[in-house]
mmCIF file of C-alpha atoms in Angstrom:
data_model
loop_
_atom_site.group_PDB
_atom_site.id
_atom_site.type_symbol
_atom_site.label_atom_id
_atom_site.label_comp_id
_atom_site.label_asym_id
_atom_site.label_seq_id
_atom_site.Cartn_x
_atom_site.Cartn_y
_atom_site.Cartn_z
ATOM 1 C CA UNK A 1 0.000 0.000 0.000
ATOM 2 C CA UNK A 2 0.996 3.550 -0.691
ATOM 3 C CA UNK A 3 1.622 6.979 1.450
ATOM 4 C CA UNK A 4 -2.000 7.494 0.252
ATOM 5 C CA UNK A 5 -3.640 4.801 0.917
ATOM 6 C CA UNK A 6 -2.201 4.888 4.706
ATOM 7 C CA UNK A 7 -3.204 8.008 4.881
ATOM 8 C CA UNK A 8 -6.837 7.292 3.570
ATOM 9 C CA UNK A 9 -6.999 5.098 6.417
ATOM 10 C CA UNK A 10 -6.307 7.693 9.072
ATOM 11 C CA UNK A 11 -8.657 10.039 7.720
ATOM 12 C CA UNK A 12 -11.863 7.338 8.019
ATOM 13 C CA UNK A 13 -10.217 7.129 11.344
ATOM 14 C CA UNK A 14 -10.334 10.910 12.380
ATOM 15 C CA UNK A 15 -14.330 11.116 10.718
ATOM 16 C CA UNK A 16 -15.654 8.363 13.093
ATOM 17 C CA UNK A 17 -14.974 11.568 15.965
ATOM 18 C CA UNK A 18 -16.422 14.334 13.835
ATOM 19 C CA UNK A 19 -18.243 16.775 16.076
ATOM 20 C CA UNK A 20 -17.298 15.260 19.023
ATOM 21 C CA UNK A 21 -13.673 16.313 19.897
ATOM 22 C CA UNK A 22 -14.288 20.428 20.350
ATOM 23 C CA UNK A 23 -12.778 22.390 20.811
ATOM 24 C CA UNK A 24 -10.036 19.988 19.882
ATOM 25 C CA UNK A 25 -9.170 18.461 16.093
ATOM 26 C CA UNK A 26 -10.822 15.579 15.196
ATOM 27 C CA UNK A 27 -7.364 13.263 14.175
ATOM 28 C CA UNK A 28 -6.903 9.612 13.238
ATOM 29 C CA UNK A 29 -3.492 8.259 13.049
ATOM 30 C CA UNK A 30 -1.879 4.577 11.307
ATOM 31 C CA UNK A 31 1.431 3.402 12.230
ATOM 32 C CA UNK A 32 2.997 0.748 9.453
ATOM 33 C CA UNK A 33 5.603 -1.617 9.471
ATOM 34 C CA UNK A 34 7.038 -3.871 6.856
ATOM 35 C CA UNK A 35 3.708 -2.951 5.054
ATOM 36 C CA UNK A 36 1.560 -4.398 7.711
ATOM 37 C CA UNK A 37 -0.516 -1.940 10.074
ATOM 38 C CA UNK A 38 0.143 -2.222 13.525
ATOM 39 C CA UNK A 39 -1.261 -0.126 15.327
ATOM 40 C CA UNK A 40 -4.007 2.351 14.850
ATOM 41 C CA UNK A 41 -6.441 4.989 17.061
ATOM 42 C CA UNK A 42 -8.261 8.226 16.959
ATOM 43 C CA UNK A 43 -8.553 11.431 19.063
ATOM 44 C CA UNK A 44 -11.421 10.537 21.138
ATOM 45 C CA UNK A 45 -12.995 14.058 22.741
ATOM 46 C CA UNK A 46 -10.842 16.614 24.332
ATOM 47 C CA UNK A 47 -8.627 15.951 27.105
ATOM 48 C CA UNK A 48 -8.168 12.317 26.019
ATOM 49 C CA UNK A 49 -5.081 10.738 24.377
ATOM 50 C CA UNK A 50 -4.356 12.199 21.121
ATOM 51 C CA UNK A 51 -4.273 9.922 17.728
ATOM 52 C CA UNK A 52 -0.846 9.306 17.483
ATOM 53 C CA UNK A 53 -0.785 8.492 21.368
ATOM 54 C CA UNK A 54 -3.705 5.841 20.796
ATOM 55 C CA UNK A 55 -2.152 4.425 17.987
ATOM 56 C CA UNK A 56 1.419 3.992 19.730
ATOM 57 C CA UNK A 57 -0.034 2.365 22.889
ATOM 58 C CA UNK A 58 -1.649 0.033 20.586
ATOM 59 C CA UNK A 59 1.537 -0.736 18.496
ATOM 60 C CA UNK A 60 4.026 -1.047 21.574
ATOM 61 C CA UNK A 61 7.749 -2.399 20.586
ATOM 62 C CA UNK A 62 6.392 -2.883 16.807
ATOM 63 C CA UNK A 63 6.559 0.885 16.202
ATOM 64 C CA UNK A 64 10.168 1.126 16.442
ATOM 65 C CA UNK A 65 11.571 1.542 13.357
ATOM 66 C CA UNK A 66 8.152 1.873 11.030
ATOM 67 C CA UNK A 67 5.892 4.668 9.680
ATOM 68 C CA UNK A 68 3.590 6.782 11.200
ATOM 69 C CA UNK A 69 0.537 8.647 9.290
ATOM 70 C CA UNK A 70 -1.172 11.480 11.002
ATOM 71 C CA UNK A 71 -3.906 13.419 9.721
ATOM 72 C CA UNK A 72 -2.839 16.619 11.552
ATOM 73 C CA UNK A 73 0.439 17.702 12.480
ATOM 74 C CA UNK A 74 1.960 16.226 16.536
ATOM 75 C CA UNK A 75 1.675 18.835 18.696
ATOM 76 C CA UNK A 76 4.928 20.313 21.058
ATOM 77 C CA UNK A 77 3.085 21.500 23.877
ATOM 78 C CA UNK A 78 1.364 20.990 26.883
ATOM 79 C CA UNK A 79 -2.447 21.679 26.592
ATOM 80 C CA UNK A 80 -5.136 19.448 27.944
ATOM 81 C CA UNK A 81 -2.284 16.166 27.250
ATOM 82 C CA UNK A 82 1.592 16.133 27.015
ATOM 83 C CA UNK A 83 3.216 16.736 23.647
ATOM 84 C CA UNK A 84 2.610 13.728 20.747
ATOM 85 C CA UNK A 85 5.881 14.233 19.530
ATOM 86 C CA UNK A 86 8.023 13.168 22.645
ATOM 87 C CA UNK A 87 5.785 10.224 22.608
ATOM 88 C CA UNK A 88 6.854 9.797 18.825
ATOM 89 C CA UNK A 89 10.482 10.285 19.282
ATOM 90 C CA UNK A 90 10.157 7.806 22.339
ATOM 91 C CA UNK A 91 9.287 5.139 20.429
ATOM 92 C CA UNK A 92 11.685 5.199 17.605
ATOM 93 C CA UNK A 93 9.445 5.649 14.915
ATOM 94 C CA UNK A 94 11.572 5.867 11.453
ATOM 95 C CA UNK A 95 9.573 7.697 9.413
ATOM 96 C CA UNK A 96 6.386 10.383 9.905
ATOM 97 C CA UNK A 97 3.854 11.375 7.126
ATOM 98 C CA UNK A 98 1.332 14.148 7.689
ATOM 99 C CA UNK A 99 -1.543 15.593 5.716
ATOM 100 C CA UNK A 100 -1.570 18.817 7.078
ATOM 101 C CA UNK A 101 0.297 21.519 9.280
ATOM 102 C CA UNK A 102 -1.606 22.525 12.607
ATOM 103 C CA UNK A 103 -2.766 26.142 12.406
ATOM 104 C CA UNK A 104 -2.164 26.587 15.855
ATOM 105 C CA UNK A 105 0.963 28.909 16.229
ATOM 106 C CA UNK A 106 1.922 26.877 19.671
ATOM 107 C CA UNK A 107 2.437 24.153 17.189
ATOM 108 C CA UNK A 108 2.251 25.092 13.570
ATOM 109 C CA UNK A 109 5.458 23.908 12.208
ATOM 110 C CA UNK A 110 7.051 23.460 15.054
ATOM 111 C CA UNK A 111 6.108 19.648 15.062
ATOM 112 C CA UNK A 112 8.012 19.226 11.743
ATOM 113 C CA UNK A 113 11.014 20.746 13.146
ATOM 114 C CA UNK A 114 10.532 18.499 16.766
ATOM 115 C CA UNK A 115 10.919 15.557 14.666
ATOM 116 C CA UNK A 116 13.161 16.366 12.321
ATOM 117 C CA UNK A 117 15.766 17.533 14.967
ATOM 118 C CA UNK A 118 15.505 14.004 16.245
ATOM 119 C CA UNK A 119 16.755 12.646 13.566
ATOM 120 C CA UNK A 120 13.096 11.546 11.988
ATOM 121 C CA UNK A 121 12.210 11.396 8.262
ATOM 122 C CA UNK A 122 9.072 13.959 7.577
ATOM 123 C CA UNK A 123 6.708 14.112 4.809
ATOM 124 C CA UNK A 124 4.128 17.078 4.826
ATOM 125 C CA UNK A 125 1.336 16.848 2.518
ATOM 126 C CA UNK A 126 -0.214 13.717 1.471
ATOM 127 C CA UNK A 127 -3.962 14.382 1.060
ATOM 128 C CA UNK A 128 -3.791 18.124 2.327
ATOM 129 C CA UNK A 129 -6.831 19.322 1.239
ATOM 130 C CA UNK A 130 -9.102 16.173 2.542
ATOM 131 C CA UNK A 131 -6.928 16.600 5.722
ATOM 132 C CA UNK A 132 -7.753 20.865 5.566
ATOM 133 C CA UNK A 133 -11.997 20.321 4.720
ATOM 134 C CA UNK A 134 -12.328 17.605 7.555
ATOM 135 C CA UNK A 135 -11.005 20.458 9.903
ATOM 136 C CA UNK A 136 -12.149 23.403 8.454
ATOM 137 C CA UNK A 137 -14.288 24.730 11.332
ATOM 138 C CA UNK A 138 -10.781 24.019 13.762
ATOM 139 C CA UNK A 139 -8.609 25.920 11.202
ATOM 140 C CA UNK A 140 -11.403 29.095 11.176
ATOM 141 C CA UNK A 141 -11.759 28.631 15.137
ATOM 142 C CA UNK A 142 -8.088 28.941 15.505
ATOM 143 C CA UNK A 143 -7.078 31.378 12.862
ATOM 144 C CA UNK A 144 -10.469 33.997 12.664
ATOM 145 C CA UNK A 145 -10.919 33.502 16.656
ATOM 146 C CA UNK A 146 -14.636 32.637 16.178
ATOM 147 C CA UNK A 147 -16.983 29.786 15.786
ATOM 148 C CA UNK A 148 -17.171 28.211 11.851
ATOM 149 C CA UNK A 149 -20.519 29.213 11.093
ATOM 150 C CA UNK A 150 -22.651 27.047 8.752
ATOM 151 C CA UNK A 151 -26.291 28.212 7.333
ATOM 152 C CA UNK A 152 -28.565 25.855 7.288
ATOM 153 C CA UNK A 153 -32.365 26.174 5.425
ATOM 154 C CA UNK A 154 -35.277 24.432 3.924
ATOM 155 C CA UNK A 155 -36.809 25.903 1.202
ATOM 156 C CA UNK A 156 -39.266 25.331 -1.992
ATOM 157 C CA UNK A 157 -38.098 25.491 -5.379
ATOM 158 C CA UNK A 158 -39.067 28.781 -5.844
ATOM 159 C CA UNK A 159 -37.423 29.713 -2.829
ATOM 160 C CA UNK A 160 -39.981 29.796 0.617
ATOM 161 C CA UNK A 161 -38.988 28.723 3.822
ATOM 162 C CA UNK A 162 -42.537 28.727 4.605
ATOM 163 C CA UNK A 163 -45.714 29.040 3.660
ATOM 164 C CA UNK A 164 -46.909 33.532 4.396
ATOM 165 C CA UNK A 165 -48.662 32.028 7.512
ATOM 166 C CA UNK A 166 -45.401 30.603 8.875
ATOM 167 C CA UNK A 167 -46.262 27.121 8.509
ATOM 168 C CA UNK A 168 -42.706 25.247 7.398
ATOM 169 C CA UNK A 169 -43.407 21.549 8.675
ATOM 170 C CA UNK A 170 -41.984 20.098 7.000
ATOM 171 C CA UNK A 171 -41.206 21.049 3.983
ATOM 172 C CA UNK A 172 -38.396 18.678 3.221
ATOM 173 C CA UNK A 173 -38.484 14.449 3.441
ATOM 174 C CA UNK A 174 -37.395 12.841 6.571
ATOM 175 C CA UNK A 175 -33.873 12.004 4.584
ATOM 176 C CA UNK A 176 -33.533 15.122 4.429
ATOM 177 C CA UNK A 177 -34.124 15.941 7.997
ATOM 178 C CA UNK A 178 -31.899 13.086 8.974
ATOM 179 C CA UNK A 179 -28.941 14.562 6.888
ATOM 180 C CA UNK A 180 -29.636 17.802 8.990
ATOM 181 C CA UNK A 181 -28.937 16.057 12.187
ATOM 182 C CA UNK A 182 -26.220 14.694 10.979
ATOM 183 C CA UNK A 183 -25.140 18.530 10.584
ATOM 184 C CA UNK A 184 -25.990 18.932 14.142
ATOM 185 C CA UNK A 185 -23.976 16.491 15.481
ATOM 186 C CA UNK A 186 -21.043 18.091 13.521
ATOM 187 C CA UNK A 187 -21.663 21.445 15.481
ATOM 188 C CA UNK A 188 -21.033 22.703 18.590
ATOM 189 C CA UNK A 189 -23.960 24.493 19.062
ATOM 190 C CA UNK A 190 -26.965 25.401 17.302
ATOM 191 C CA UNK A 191 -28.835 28.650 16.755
ATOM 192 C CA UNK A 192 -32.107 29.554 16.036
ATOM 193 C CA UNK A 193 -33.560 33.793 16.378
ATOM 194 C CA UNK A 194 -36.732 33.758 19.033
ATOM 195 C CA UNK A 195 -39.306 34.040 16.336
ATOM 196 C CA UNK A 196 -38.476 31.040 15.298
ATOM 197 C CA UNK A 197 -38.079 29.158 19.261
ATOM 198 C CA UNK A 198 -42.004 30.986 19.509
ATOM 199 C CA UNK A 199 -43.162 29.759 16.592
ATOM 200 C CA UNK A 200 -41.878 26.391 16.365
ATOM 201 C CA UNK A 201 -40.956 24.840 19.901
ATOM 202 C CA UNK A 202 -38.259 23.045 18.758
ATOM 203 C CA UNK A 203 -36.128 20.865 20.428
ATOM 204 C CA UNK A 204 -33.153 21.928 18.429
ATOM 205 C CA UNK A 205 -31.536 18.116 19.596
ATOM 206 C CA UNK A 206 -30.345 14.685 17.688
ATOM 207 C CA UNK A 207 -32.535 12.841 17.504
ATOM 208 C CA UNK A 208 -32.230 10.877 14.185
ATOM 209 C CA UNK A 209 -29.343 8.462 15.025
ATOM 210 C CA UNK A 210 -27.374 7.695 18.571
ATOM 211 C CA UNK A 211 -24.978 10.073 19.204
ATOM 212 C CA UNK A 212 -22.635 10.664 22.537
ATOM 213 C CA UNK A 213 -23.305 14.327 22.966
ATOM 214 C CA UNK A 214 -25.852 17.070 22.138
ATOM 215 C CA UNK A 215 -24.942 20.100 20.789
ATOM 216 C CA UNK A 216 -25.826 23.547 23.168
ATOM 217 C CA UNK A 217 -29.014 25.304 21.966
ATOM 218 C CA UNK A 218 -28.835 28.967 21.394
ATOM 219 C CA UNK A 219 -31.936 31.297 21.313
ATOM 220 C CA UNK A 220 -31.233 35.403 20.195
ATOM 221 C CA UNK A 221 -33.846 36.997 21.947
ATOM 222 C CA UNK A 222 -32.937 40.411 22.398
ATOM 223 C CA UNK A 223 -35.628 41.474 24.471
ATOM 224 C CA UNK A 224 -35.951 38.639 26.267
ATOM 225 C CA UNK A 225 -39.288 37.039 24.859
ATOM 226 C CA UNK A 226 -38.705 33.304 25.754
ATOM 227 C CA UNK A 227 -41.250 31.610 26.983
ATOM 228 C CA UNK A 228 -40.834 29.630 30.090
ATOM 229 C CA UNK A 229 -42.699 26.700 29.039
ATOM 230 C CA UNK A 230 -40.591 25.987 25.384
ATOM 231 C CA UNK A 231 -39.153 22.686 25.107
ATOM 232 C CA UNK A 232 -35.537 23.819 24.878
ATOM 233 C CA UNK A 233 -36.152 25.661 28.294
ATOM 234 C CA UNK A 234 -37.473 23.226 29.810
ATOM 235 C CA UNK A 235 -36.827 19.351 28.478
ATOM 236 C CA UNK A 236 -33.022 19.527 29.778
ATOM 237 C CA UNK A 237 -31.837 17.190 27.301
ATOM 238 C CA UNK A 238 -29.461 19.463 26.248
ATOM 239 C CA UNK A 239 -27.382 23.135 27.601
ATOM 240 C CA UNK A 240 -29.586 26.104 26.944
ATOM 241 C CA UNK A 241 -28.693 29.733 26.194
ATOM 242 C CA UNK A 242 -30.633 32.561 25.703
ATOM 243 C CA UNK A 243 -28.471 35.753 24.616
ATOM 244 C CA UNK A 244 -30.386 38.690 25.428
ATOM 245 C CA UNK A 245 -29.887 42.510 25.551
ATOM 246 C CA UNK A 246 -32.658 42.962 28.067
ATOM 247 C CA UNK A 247 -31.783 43.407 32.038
ATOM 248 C CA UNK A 248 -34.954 41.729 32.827
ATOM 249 C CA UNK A 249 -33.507 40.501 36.038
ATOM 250 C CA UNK A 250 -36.683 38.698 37.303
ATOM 251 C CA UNK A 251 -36.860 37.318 34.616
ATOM 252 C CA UNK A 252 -32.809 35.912 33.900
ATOM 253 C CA UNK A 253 -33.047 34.833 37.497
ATOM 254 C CA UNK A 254 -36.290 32.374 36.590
ATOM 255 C CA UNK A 255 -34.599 30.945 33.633
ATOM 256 C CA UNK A 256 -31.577 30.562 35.683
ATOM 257 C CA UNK A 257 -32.749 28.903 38.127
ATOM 258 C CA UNK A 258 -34.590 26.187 35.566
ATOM 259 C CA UNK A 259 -30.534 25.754 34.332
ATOM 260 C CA UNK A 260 -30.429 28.310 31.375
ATOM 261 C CA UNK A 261 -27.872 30.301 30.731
ATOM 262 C CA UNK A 262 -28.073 33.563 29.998
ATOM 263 C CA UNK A 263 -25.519 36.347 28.248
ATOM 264 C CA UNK A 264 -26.170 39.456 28.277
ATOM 265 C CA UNK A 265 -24.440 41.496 24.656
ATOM 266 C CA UNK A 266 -24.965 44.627 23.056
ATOM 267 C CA UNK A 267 -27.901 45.503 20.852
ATOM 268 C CA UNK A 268 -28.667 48.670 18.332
ATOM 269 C CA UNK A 269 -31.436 48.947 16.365
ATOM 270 C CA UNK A 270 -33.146 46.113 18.305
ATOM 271 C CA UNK A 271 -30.881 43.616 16.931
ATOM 272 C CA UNK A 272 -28.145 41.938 18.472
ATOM 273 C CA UNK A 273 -24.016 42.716 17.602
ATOM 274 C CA UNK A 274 -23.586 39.310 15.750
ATOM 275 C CA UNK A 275 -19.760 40.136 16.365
ATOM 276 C CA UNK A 276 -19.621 40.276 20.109
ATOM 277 C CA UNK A 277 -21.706 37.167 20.201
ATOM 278 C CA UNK A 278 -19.598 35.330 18.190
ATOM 279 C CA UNK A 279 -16.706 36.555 20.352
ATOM 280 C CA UNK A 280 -18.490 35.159 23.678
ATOM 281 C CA UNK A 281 -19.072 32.474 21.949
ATOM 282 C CA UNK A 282 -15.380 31.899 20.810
ATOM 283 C CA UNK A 283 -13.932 31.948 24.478
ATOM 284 C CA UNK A 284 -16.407 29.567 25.889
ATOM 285 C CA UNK A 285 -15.071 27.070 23.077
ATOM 286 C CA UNK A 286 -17.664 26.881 20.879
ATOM 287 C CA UNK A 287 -15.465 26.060 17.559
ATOM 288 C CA UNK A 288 -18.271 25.410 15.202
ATOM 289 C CA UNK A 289 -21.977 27.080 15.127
ATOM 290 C CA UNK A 290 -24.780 26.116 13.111
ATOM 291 C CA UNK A 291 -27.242 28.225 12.313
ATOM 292 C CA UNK A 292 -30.555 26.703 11.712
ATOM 293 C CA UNK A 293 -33.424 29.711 11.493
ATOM 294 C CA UNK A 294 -35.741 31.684 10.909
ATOM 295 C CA UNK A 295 -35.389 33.817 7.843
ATOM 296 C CA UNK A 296 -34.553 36.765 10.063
ATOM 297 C CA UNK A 297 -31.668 35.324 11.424
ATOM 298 C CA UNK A 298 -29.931 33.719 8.467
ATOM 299 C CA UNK A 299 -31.107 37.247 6.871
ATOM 300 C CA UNK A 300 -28.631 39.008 9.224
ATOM 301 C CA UNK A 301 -25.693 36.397 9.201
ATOM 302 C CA UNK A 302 -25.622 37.016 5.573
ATOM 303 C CA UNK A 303 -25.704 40.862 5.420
ATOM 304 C CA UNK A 304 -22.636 40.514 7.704
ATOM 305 C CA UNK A 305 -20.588 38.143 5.822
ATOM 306 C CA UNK A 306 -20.927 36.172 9.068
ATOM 307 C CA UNK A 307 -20.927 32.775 7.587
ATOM 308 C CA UNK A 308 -18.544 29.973 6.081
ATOM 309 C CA UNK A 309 -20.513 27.324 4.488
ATOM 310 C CA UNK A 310 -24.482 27.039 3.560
ATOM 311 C CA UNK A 311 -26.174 23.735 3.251
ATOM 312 C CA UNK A 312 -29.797 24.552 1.426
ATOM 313 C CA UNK A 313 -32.433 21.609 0.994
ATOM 314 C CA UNK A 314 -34.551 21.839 -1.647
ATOM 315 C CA UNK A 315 -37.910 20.651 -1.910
ATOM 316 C CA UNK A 316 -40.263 19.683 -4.665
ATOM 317 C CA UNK A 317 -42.776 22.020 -3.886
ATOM 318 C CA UNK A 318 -43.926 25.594 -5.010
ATOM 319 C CA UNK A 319 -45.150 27.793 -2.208
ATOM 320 C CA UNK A 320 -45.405 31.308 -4.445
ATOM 321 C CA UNK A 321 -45.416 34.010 -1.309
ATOM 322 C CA UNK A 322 -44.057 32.967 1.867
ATOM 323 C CA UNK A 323 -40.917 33.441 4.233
ATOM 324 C CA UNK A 324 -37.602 33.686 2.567
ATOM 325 C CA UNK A 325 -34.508 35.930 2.984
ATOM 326 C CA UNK A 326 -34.878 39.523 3.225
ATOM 327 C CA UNK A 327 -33.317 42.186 2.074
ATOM 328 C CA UNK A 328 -29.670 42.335 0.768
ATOM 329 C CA UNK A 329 -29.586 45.450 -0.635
ATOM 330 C CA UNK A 330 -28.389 44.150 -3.854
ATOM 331 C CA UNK A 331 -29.543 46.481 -6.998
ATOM 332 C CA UNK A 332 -27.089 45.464 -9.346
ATOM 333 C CA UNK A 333 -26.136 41.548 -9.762
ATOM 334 C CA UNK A 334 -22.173 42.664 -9.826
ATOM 335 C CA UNK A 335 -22.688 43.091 -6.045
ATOM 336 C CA UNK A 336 -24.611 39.920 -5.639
ATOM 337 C CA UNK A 337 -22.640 37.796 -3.035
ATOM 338 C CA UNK A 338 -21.315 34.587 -4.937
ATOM 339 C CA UNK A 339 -20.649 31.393 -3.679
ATOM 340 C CA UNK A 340 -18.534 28.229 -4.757
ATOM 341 C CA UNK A 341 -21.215 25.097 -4.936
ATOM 342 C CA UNK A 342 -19.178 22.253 -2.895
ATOM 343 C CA UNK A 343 -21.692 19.632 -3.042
ATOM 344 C CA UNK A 344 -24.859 18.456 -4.031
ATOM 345 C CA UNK A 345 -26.731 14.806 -2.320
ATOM 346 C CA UNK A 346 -30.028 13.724 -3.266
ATOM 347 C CA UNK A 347 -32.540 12.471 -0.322
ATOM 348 C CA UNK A 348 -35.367 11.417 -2.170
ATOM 349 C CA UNK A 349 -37.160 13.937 -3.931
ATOM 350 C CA UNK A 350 -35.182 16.921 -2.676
ATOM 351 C CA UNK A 351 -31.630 18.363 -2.879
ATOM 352 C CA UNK A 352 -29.280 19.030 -0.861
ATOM 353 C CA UNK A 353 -26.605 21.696 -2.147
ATOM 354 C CA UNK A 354 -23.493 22.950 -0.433
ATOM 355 C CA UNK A 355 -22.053 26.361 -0.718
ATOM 356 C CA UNK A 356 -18.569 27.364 0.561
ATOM 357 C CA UNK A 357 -18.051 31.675 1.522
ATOM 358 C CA UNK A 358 -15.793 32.754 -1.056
#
């Protein structure tokens, strides 16, 4: 087998942890000798053994002297675990192949140089951009010092979310709506605007496979309309927070005490400053944000350039007037924002189409 096909191993590896390692890398790592794999692991959720760790442990004596594939560069410091490449150099591995440099500045090419002081062989670059997409929201997280933000809608063809009364359930199959959990459980967090937690009730949880962990729901409700008797407020199947502008105390101390949190940012107009949200946000390690609704919302993260990817699922239906995104200010199609389709997956009847922020 080849450098690639090693490495194609590791990255099925470091996908079986997607969405569940934040604010850490999700990683897989393959260590080879005389052709053979013999030892293999993944970075499980933060503060656990990293990849190359897993995979050494599992290897023991057999790793001295083979190859090791990594899908993200070893680290040289001490965060939540020890460094991966003393344990590397410890072991007498030969050789180390990996697909991409950490963005991290504690470690971003510093690994490389570790190793290579130690006398190890290093190749960088072997499936880079797989290695890059599987991380994207870690590279943003660390480099832009805010969540990844994905946009996420259901729409007819001719473009409603919902019918003019509001009614949107559901406009897509249940494929479709499985796929979207399967967004969830990539995130860190989803966010909906209050019209849509009023409206709706939803649960804003997985529920369409078993997964480990469920991603915090966030509500924007700048003048603190929640209602006390919503599901997210009060099912406690999953962390709750409502970011408000209001100083309703009463009211903050209620929700409190039912185990929401509640954050307090800046407002003008009546809206919320998407930037200082996304800051909080940042520093309480929320690496990648999905951004589920309503038109409003997704309205606003758009007019702000606030987003990095958009998954939209189309449905075979035509609506004709109904809710849809608002006003972009766009009057000539030269200032039209343009985006670079990524993807397309069918679930049924409908389409799903990725778009990447150019």
């Amino acid at each position: 087998m080849s450098d690639v096909e090693f490495m194609k191993r590791a990255l099925d590896l470091a996908k079986e942890r997607k969405g569940l390692t934040h604010p850490n890398p999700t990683v897989g790592c393959v260590i080879v000798k005389d052709g053979q794999i013999v030892g293999e692991g993944y970075h499980e959720r933060a503060g656990m053994p990293h990849a190359e760790v897993v995979a050494l442990q599992q290897a023991g004596e057999r790793a001295r002297g083979a190859t090791l594939y990594v899908t993200l560069e070893p680290c040289t410091h001490f965060g939540r675990t020890p460094p991966c490449t003393d344990a590397i150099i410890r072991a007498g591995l030969k050789r180390v192949v990996i697909a991409t440099l950490d963005p991290n500045p504690l470690v971003s090419g510093k690994g490389v140089e570790r190793l290579k002081r130690a006398g190890i062989e290093v190749s960088v670059g072997v499936l880079e951009e797989e290695a890059k997409r599987l991380n994207e929201d870690f590279f943003t997280y660390i480099t832009q010092k805010r969540p990844y933000i994905t946009l996420k809608w259901a729409q007819s063809i001719d473009g409603s979310m919902a019918t003019k009364t509001g009614d949107s359930k559901w406009i897509t199959s249940q494929e479709s709506r499985a796929f979207a959990h399967r967004l969830r459980a990539e995130a860190t967090a989803v966010l909906v605007g209050i019209n849509t937690a009023l409206r709706d009730d939803p649960e804003l949880t997985i529920r369409a496979f078993p997964w480990e962990r469920q991603p915090i729901r966030i509500v924007l409700d700048p003048q603190l309309r929640i209602r006390e008797d919503l599901k997210l407020i009060r099912d406690g199947k999953a962390p709750t927070i409502i970011i408000t502008a209001s100083e309703n105390r009463e009211k903050i101390q209620r929700l409190e005490e039912m185990g929401v949190m509640v954050l307090l940012a800046p407002s003008k107009d009546g809206r919320l400053d998407l930037k200082e949200v996304l800051r909080e946000l940042y520093f309480m390690e929320v690496m990648h944000l999905l951004v589920e609704g309503g038109s409003i919302t997704h309205t606003t993260f758009i007019k702000e350039g606030l987003f990095d990817r958009l998954w939209v699922f189309v449905a075979p239906l035509l609506i004709g007037e109904g809710k849809r995104i608002g006003e972009l200010n766009v009057e000539a199609l030269q200032e039209a924002k343009r985006l670079r389709l990524r993807e397309i997956k069918r679930f049924g009847e409908d389409v799903a189409l990725e778009y990447v922020n150019l």
